[in-house]
Amino acid sequence: MKKKRALGLGIDTGGTYTKIVVVSAQGRALHEAQVPTYPELGPRKFVERVSAALRSMDLSLFRSIRGIGLGLAGDVDSEHGSLRFTPNLRSFGGFAFRKAFEAALGLPVKVENDANMAVWGGYVVELKRRCGNVLGITMGTGIGGGLILEGRIYHGSTGSAGEIGHCCVEPEGELCHCGLRGCLEAYAGSYGIVRTARKLMAERRSLMARWCPDPHLLEPKIVAEAACARDWAARETWRVTGYYLGLGIANAVYLLNPEEILIVGGVSRAGRLILDPVASVLRAQRFKTPFKRARVRIARTPNLGAVGAGLLGLE
Amino acid sequence: MKKKRALGLGIDTGGTYTKIVVVSAQGRALHEAQVPTYPELGPRKFVERVSAALRSMDLSLFRSIRGIGLGLAGDVDSEHGSLRFTPNLRSFGGFAFRKAFEAALGLPVKVENDANMAVWGGYVVELKRRCGNVLGITMGTGIGGGLILEGRIYHGSTGSAGEIGHCCVEPEGELCHCGLRGCLEAYAGSYGIVRTARKLMAERRSLMARWCPDPHLLEPKIVAEAACARDWAARETWRVTGYYLGLGIANAVYLLNPEEILIVGGVSRAGRLILDPVASVLRAQRFKTPFKRARVRIARTPNLGAVGAGLLGLE
């Protein structure tokens, strides 16, 4: 008799869309779906909608699912499986997601912050669990993060560990969405990158102004394309972004001494444009030991948040 | 029959003196001694000198010792029990201390960085192990640190975790002993504090100039006394020091989300002078959850490095 495979179901809940992935123990995606999150309809309707989407799945696949992982964008109480606070899913706050999904689907559910899920996915799929200590950085509008220490997700005392986005990299620097100045996110979050680019565009002629005449429509993707076309302002934007990202990473390496720093998310498509200035900040450090084994890489797997959730569900 | 007590022997090796303490399981010091380190005579002579000092100890006390902890100021390979690199004990580099002490004393030896030992001492004696996650900061000439995560010393990938002193808090800021600019140590290490004080003394009349006419002899102790006497330059020095220490601590709280931040060392005698500006930086953070349970306190136990080493030897 063929040995029955064990699969994990990952649900990655964003402010707009929720991604659903069925993964093998190696992290291969066997089924993918997407449903709108509609946070305004409340958490109960959300659980119903996701459950309905699962019922439309191939039954033999569904029967192999052994566990579910749910990633939520916000401050998650993973012990109780609920969401404490979130700016993007306000109506979901306080809801006991674990209980609701376990009742609806009859399978064990693990709930985590979405950045933790993405880092877990990267740890298993890209790093093949070959190291113990990983700092994961999720780059999008905001900058999130997660820590794998000694092979397990590290939560800290209130479940907030890994929030590298709000580490200060420039006292009295640029304004961050959190309200404070000088956070890493204020430079390396997509709004920070675009702000740097706009300031530089105002100084001198740039390709970006031609490609995107309305500076309000500027996106990191356009900045990356202009930098590939050797536009000075775009290149300088990535240098500044990478410099501050490098400072944030260097500080984290002194504290956590990880083997791997894994960058996840859309902005990370900038590739060498952002990795080169990061590397030059790390190379400049004089105290070398903590950096000896610290490697920075960009994750390549799509939907790592959902994949990681599925893998954690399987654990 | 009276139950035989189990004691630990702690050895805290500094650049000038080595402190030896015999401790109970609760961290009470039952015997204390001090020998000169004389690093220039090499590690073998050092092991001999410490062993001789122990032979002069009350025999009944010595017989109760179950384990030894050795703290070394530098980059320690605790797995192999040796010292990899150190600016203050150069001749000790590469020496296999664990083997040498185990051979000389016939007891199991644990070797750790001295900051890790001090933080372990504070964790057991001052915090009574009542929490899982602690960031310890040792303040002296340099700024060191150690991490207790989930109740155990966290070493990281090369044994360098917790090095908060070289986290950047002011890009392009003051020069640090490591050669880089803007490290926390450059502001909160004793040389950084004195540098800030000297700069302020040059601006306007200060009590410190009267008490210490040769600015090269200025010490943090004098800055603390002058601040207690309401000297403006001394008070401003502590505000600056505490501000940067606060930035360093806030960054570490975002990453590590600890319950306790324990400050150890001579400079920490400044008490509220340094804690007040730290608290005001932490209060100013807008993202509140990671800070909810984070308490900053100054350790009061003397010789925490040796006490912690003895306690770890007993583990």
GROMACS .gro file of N, CA and C in nm, chain A residues 87-186:
model
  300
   87PRO      N    1  -0.344   4.718   1.263
   87PRO     CA    2  -0.396   4.837   1.196
   87PRO      C    3  -0.474   4.802   1.071
   88ASN      N    4  -0.443   4.687   1.006
   88ASN     CA    5  -0.503   4.656   0.876
   88ASN      C    6  -0.623   4.562   0.884
   89LEU      N    7  -0.641   4.497   0.998
   89LEU     CA    8  -0.752   4.402   1.012
   89LEU      C    9  -0.826   4.432   1.142
   90ARG      N   10  -0.859   4.560   1.160
   90ARG     CA   11  -0.912   4.605   1.289
   90ARG      C   12  -1.029   4.520   1.342
   91SER      N   13  -1.123   4.488   1.252
   91SER     CA   14  -1.243   4.416   1.297
   91SER      C   15  -1.209   4.275   1.343
   92PHE      N   16  -1.089   4.226   1.310
   92PHE     CA   17  -1.049   4.090   1.348
   92PHE      C   18  -0.988   4.087   1.488
   93GLY      N   19  -0.964   4.204   1.547
   93GLY     CA   20  -0.895   4.213   1.675
   93GLY      C   21  -0.969   4.137   1.784
   94GLY      N   22  -0.896   4.058   1.863
   94GLY     CA   23  -0.955   3.987   1.978
   94GLY      C   24  -1.024   3.857   1.941
   95PHE      N   25  -1.039   3.828   1.811
   95PHE     CA   26  -1.113   3.708   1.770
   95PHE      C   27  -1.027   3.582   1.789
   96ALA      N   28  -1.091   3.475   1.839
   96ALA     CA   29  -1.018   3.350   1.866
   96ALA      C   30  -1.016   3.265   1.739
   97PHE      N   31  -0.919   3.294   1.650
   97PHE     CA   32  -0.914   3.227   1.520
   97PHE      C   33  -0.888   3.078   1.532
   98ARG      N   34  -0.804   3.040   1.625
   98ARG     CA   35  -0.770   2.898   1.633
   98ARG      C   36  -0.896   2.815   1.657
   99LYS      N   37  -0.969   2.854   1.760
   99LYS     CA   38  -1.092   2.781   1.795
   99LYS      C   39  -1.187   2.775   1.676
  100ALA      N   40  -1.209   2.891   1.610
  100ALA     CA   41  -1.306   2.897   1.502
  100ALA      C   42  -1.266   2.806   1.385
  101PHE      N   43  -1.138   2.809   1.346
  101PHE     CA   44  -1.095   2.725   1.233
  101PHE      C   45  -1.092   2.578   1.272
  102GLU      N   46  -1.055   2.549   1.397
  102GLU     CA   47  -1.054   2.409   1.439
  102GLU      C   48  -1.196   2.353   1.437
  103ALA      N   49  -1.293   2.434   1.479
  103ALA     CA   50  -1.433   2.390   1.478
  103ALA      C   51  -1.482   2.372   1.334
  104ALA      N   52  -1.444   2.466   1.245
  104ALA     CA   53  -1.495   2.462   1.108
  104ALA      C   54  -1.432   2.349   1.026
  105LEU      N   55  -1.305   2.317   1.053
  105LEU     CA   56  -1.234   2.224   0.965
  105LEU      C   57  -1.193   2.094   1.033
  106GLY      N   58  -1.205   2.088   1.164
  106GLY     CA   59  -1.172   1.964   1.233
  106GLY      C   60  -1.026   1.926   1.228
  107LEU      N   61  -0.939   2.024   1.219
  107LEU     CA   62  -0.793   1.998   1.214
  107LEU      C   63  -0.722   2.094   1.310
  108PRO      N   64  -0.605   2.053   1.362
  108PRO     CA   65  -0.531   2.144   1.452
  108PRO      C   66  -0.480   2.267   1.376
  109VAL      N   67  -0.490   2.384   1.440
  109VAL     CA   68  -0.451   2.510   1.377
  109VAL      C   69  -0.344   2.580   1.461
  110LYS      N   70  -0.239   2.628   1.394
  110LYS     CA   71  -0.139   2.713   1.460
  110LYS      C   72  -0.151   2.854   1.406
  111VAL      N   73  -0.149   2.950   1.496
  111VAL     CA   74  -0.164   3.090   1.454
  111VAL      C   75  -0.036   3.166   1.485
  112GLU      N   76   0.011   3.244   1.388
  112GLU     CA   77   0.134   3.321   1.404
  112GLU      C   78   0.122   3.453   1.330
  113ASN      N   79   0.204   3.547   1.367
  113ASN     CA   80   0.223   3.667   1.290
  113ASN      C   81   0.269   3.630   1.148
  114ASP      N   82   0.223   3.705   1.047
  114ASP     CA   83   0.254   3.668   0.909
  114ASP      C   84   0.404   3.673   0.876
  115ALA      N   85   0.477   3.763   0.942
  115ALA     CA   86   0.622   3.768   0.917
  115ALA      C   87   0.688   3.641   0.971
  116ASN      N   88   0.647   3.597   1.089
  116ASN     CA   89   0.701   3.472   1.143
  116ASN      C   90   0.677   3.356   1.048
  117MET      N   91   0.557   3.353   0.989
  117MET     CA   92   0.524   3.245   0.895
  117MET      C   93   0.615   3.250   0.773
  118ALA      N   94   0.637   3.371   0.719
  118ALA     CA   95   0.721   3.384   0.600
  118ALA      C   96   0.865   3.341   0.632
  119VAL      N   97   0.913   3.378   0.749
  119VAL     CA   98   1.050   3.342   0.786
  119VAL      C   99   1.060   3.190   0.806
  120TRP      N  100   0.956   3.133   0.864
  120TRP     CA  101   0.957   2.987   0.881
  120TRP      C  102   0.960   2.917   0.744
  121GLY      N  103   0.880   2.971   0.651
  121GLY     CA  104   0.880   2.915   0.516
  121GLY      C  105   1.019   2.923   0.454
  122GLY      N  106   1.084   3.038   0.466
  122GLY     CA  107   1.219   3.055   0.412
  122GLY      C  108   1.318   2.961   0.479
  123TYR      N  109   1.300   2.944   0.608
  123TYR     CA  110   1.390   2.857   0.685
  123TYR      C  111   1.384   2.713   0.633
  124VAL      N  112   1.263   2.665   0.608
  124VAL     CA  113   1.247   2.526   0.565
  124VAL      C  114   1.278   2.511   0.416
  125VAL      N  115   1.220   2.598   0.332
  125VAL     CA  116   1.230   2.579   0.187
  125VAL      C  117   1.365   2.626   0.132
  126GLU      N  118   1.409   2.746   0.173
  126GLU     CA  119   1.531   2.801   0.112
  126GLU      C  120   1.656   2.762   0.188
  127LEU      N  121   1.648   2.756   0.319
  127LEU     CA  122   1.769   2.725   0.398
  127LEU      C  123   1.775   2.578   0.436
  128LYS      N  124   1.669   2.503   0.405
  128LYS     CA  125   1.664   2.358   0.432
  128LYS      C  126   1.698   2.325   0.577
  129ARG      N  127   1.665   2.416   0.669
  129ARG     CA  128   1.692   2.400   0.813
  129ARG      C  129   1.838   2.372   0.840
  130ARG      N  130   1.929   2.413   0.751
  130ARG     CA  131   2.070   2.380   0.767
  130ARG      C  132   2.143   2.468   0.868
  131CYS      N  133   2.072   2.560   0.935
  131CYS     CA  134   2.138   2.643   1.035
  131CYS      C  135   2.038   2.664   1.148
  132GLY      N  136   2.086   2.717   1.258
  132GLY     CA  137   1.998   2.730   1.374
  132GLY      C  138   1.934   2.867   1.389
  133ASN      N  139   2.010   2.973   1.355
  133ASN     CA  140   1.967   3.108   1.392
  133ASN      C  141   1.950   3.195   1.268
  134VAL      N  142   1.828   3.240   1.247
  134VAL     CA  143   1.795   3.317   1.127
  134VAL      C  144   1.717   3.442   1.166
  135LEU      N  145   1.757   3.554   1.107
  135LEU     CA  146   1.678   3.676   1.116
  135LEU      C  147   1.608   3.692   0.982
  136GLY      N  148   1.476   3.696   0.983
  136GLY     CA  149   1.400   3.719   0.861
  136GLY      C  150   1.346   3.860   0.860
  137ILE      N  151   1.357   3.926   0.745
  137ILE     CA  152   1.308   4.063   0.732
  137ILE      C  153   1.207   4.066   0.618
  138THR      N  154   1.084   4.107   0.648
  138THR     CA  155   0.983   4.116   0.543
  138THR      C  156   0.973   4.261   0.499
  139MET      N  157   0.995   4.283   0.369
  139MET     CA  158   0.996   4.419   0.315
  139MET      C  159   0.875   4.442   0.228
  140GLY      N  160   0.791   4.534   0.270
  140GLY     CA  161   0.674   4.571   0.192
  140GLY      C  162   0.651   4.718   0.220
  141THR      N  163   0.523   4.758   0.232
  141THR     CA  164   0.497   4.896   0.275
  141THR      C  165   0.569   4.916   0.406
  142GLY      N  166   0.548   4.825   0.500
  142GLY     CA  167   0.621   4.828   0.627
  142GLY      C  168   0.733   4.726   0.626
  143ILE      N  169   0.814   4.732   0.731
  143ILE     CA  170   0.922   4.634   0.747
  143ILE      C  171   0.888   4.550   0.871
  144GLY      N  172   0.872   4.420   0.850
  144GLY     CA  173   0.847   4.329   0.962
  144GLY      C  174   0.965   4.238   0.980
  145GLY      N  175   0.950   4.145   1.071
  145GLY     CA  176   1.060   4.052   1.090
  145GLY      C  177   1.021   3.936   1.177
  146GLY      N  178   1.103   3.834   1.172
  146GLY     CA  179   1.080   3.717   1.256
  146GLY      C  180   1.214   3.653   1.285
  147LEU      N  181   1.220   3.580   1.395
  147LEU     CA  182   1.344   3.517   1.437
  147LEU      C  183   1.326   3.367   1.451
  148ILE      N  184   1.420   3.294   1.394
  148ILE     CA  185   1.433   3.151   1.424
  148ILE      C  186   1.559   3.140   1.508
  149LEU      N  187   1.547   3.098   1.631
  149LEU     CA  188   1.664   3.081   1.717
  149LEU      C  189   1.672   2.935   1.760
  150GLU      N  190   1.788   2.879   1.740
  150GLU     CA  191   1.810   2.738   1.772
  150GLU      C  192   1.699   2.650   1.713
  151GLY      N  193   1.664   2.681   1.589
  151GLY     CA  194   1.572   2.596   1.513
  151GLY      C  195   1.424   2.614   1.542
  152ARG      N  196   1.388   2.712   1.627
  152ARG     CA  197   1.246   2.733   1.656
  152ARG      C  198   1.211   2.881   1.646
  153ILE      N  199   1.083   2.910   1.614
  153ILE     CA  200   1.040   3.049   1.612
  153ILE      C  201   1.054   3.105   1.753
  154TYR      N  202   1.122   3.220   1.764
  154TYR     CA  203   1.136   3.285   1.894
  154TYR      C  204   1.032   3.396   1.903
  155HIS      N  205   0.950   3.393   2.007
  155HIS     CA  206   0.840   3.489   2.019
  155HIS      C  207   0.870   3.607   2.110
  156GLY      N  208   0.956   3.588   2.210
  156GLY     CA  209   0.975   3.694   2.309
  156GLY      C  210   0.861   3.697   2.408
  157SER      N  211   0.863   3.799   2.493
  157SER     CA  212   0.775   3.801   2.610
  157SER      C  213   0.631   3.837   2.579
  158THR      N  214   0.610   3.916   2.474
  158THR     CA  215   0.473   3.951   2.438
  158THR      C  216   0.442   3.905   2.296
  159GLY      N  217   0.526   3.818   2.242
  159GLY     CA  218   0.504   3.770   2.104
  159GLY      C  219   0.546   3.869   1.998
  160SER      N  220   0.620   3.972   2.035
  160SER     CA  221   0.653   4.079   1.939
  160SER      C  222   0.797   4.073   1.888
  161ALA      N  223   0.872   3.969   1.922
  161ALA     CA  224   1.014   3.967   1.884
  161ALA      C  225   1.033   3.979   1.734
  162GLY      N  226   1.147   4.036   1.694
  162GLY     CA  227   1.182   4.045   1.553
  162GLY      C  228   1.136   4.171   1.482
  163GLU      N  229   1.081   4.267   1.557
  163GLU     CA  230   1.025   4.387   1.492
  163GLU      C  231   1.135   4.485   1.452
  164ILE      N  232   1.219   4.442   1.360
  164ILE     CA  233   1.335   4.522   1.321
  164ILE      C  234   1.295   4.653   1.252
  165GLY      N  235   1.175   4.657   1.197
  165GLY     CA  236   1.131   4.776   1.123
  165GLY      C  237   1.127   4.902   1.207
  166HIS      N  238   1.109   4.887   1.337
  166HIS     CA  239   1.100   5.007   1.421
  166HIS      C  240   1.226   5.032   1.503
  167CYS      N  241   1.332   4.958   1.472
  167CYS     CA  242   1.463   4.992   1.529
  167CYS      C  243   1.506   5.125   1.468
  168CYS      N  244   1.560   5.211   1.553
  168CYS     CA  245   1.605   5.343   1.509
  168CYS      C  246   1.739   5.331   1.439
  169VAL      N  247   1.747   5.381   1.315
  169VAL     CA  248   1.875   5.380   1.244
  169VAL      C  249   1.927   5.522   1.219
  170GLU      N  250   1.844   5.622   1.246
  170GLU     CA  251   1.886   5.762   1.226
  170GLU      C  252   1.808   5.850   1.325
  171PRO      N  253   1.867   5.877   1.442
  171PRO     CA  254   1.794   5.958   1.540
  171PRO      C  255   1.749   6.090   1.477
  172GLU      N  256   1.626   6.128   1.503
  172GLU     CA  257   1.569   6.252   1.446
  172GLU      C  258   1.565   6.247   1.294
  173GLY      N  259   1.557   6.127   1.239
  173GLY     CA  260   1.557   6.113   1.093
  173GLY      C  261   1.418   6.127   1.034
  174GLU      N  262   1.393   6.055   0.924
  174GLU     CA  263   1.265   6.066   0.853
  174GLU      C  264   1.150   6.010   0.937
  175LEU      N  265   1.029   6.057   0.907
  175LEU     CA  266   0.910   6.016   0.981
  175LEU      C  267   0.866   5.875   0.940
  176CYS      N  268   0.834   5.794   1.040
  176CYS     CA  269   0.788   5.656   1.017
  176CYS      C  270   0.636   5.651   1.034
  177HIS      N  271   0.572   5.551   0.975
  177HIS     CA  272   0.428   5.534   0.991
  177HIS      C  273   0.390   5.514   1.138
  178CYS      N  274   0.484   5.471   1.222
  178CYS     CA  275   0.451   5.450   1.364
  178CYS      C  276   0.441   5.583   1.437
  179GLY      N  277   0.487   5.691   1.376
  179GLY     CA  278   0.478   5.822   1.441
  179GLY      C  279   0.612   5.873   1.490
  180LEU      N  280   0.708   5.784   1.500
  180LEU     CA  281   0.841   5.824   1.546
  180LEU      C  282   0.930   5.857   1.426
  181ARG      N  283   1.047   5.910   1.453
  181ARG     CA  284   1.141   5.943   1.345
  181ARG      C  285   1.259   5.846   1.344
  182GLY      N  286   1.309   5.817   1.225
  182GLY     CA  287   1.436   5.748   1.212
  182GLY      C  288   1.431   5.597   1.217
  183CYS      N  289   1.310   5.537   1.219
  183CYS     CA  290   1.299   5.391   1.217
  183CYS      C  291   1.352   5.337   1.083
  184LEU      N  292   1.397   5.213   1.084
  184LEU     CA  293   1.440   5.148   0.960
  184LEU      C  294   1.331   5.154   0.854
  185GLU      N  295   1.206   5.130   0.896
  185GLU     CA  296   1.094   5.133   0.802
  185GLU      C  297   1.081   5.266   0.730
  186ALA      N  298   1.117   5.376   0.798
  186ALA     CA  299   1.105   5.508   0.738
  186ALA      C  300   1.201   5.525   0.620
   0.00000   0.00000   0.00000
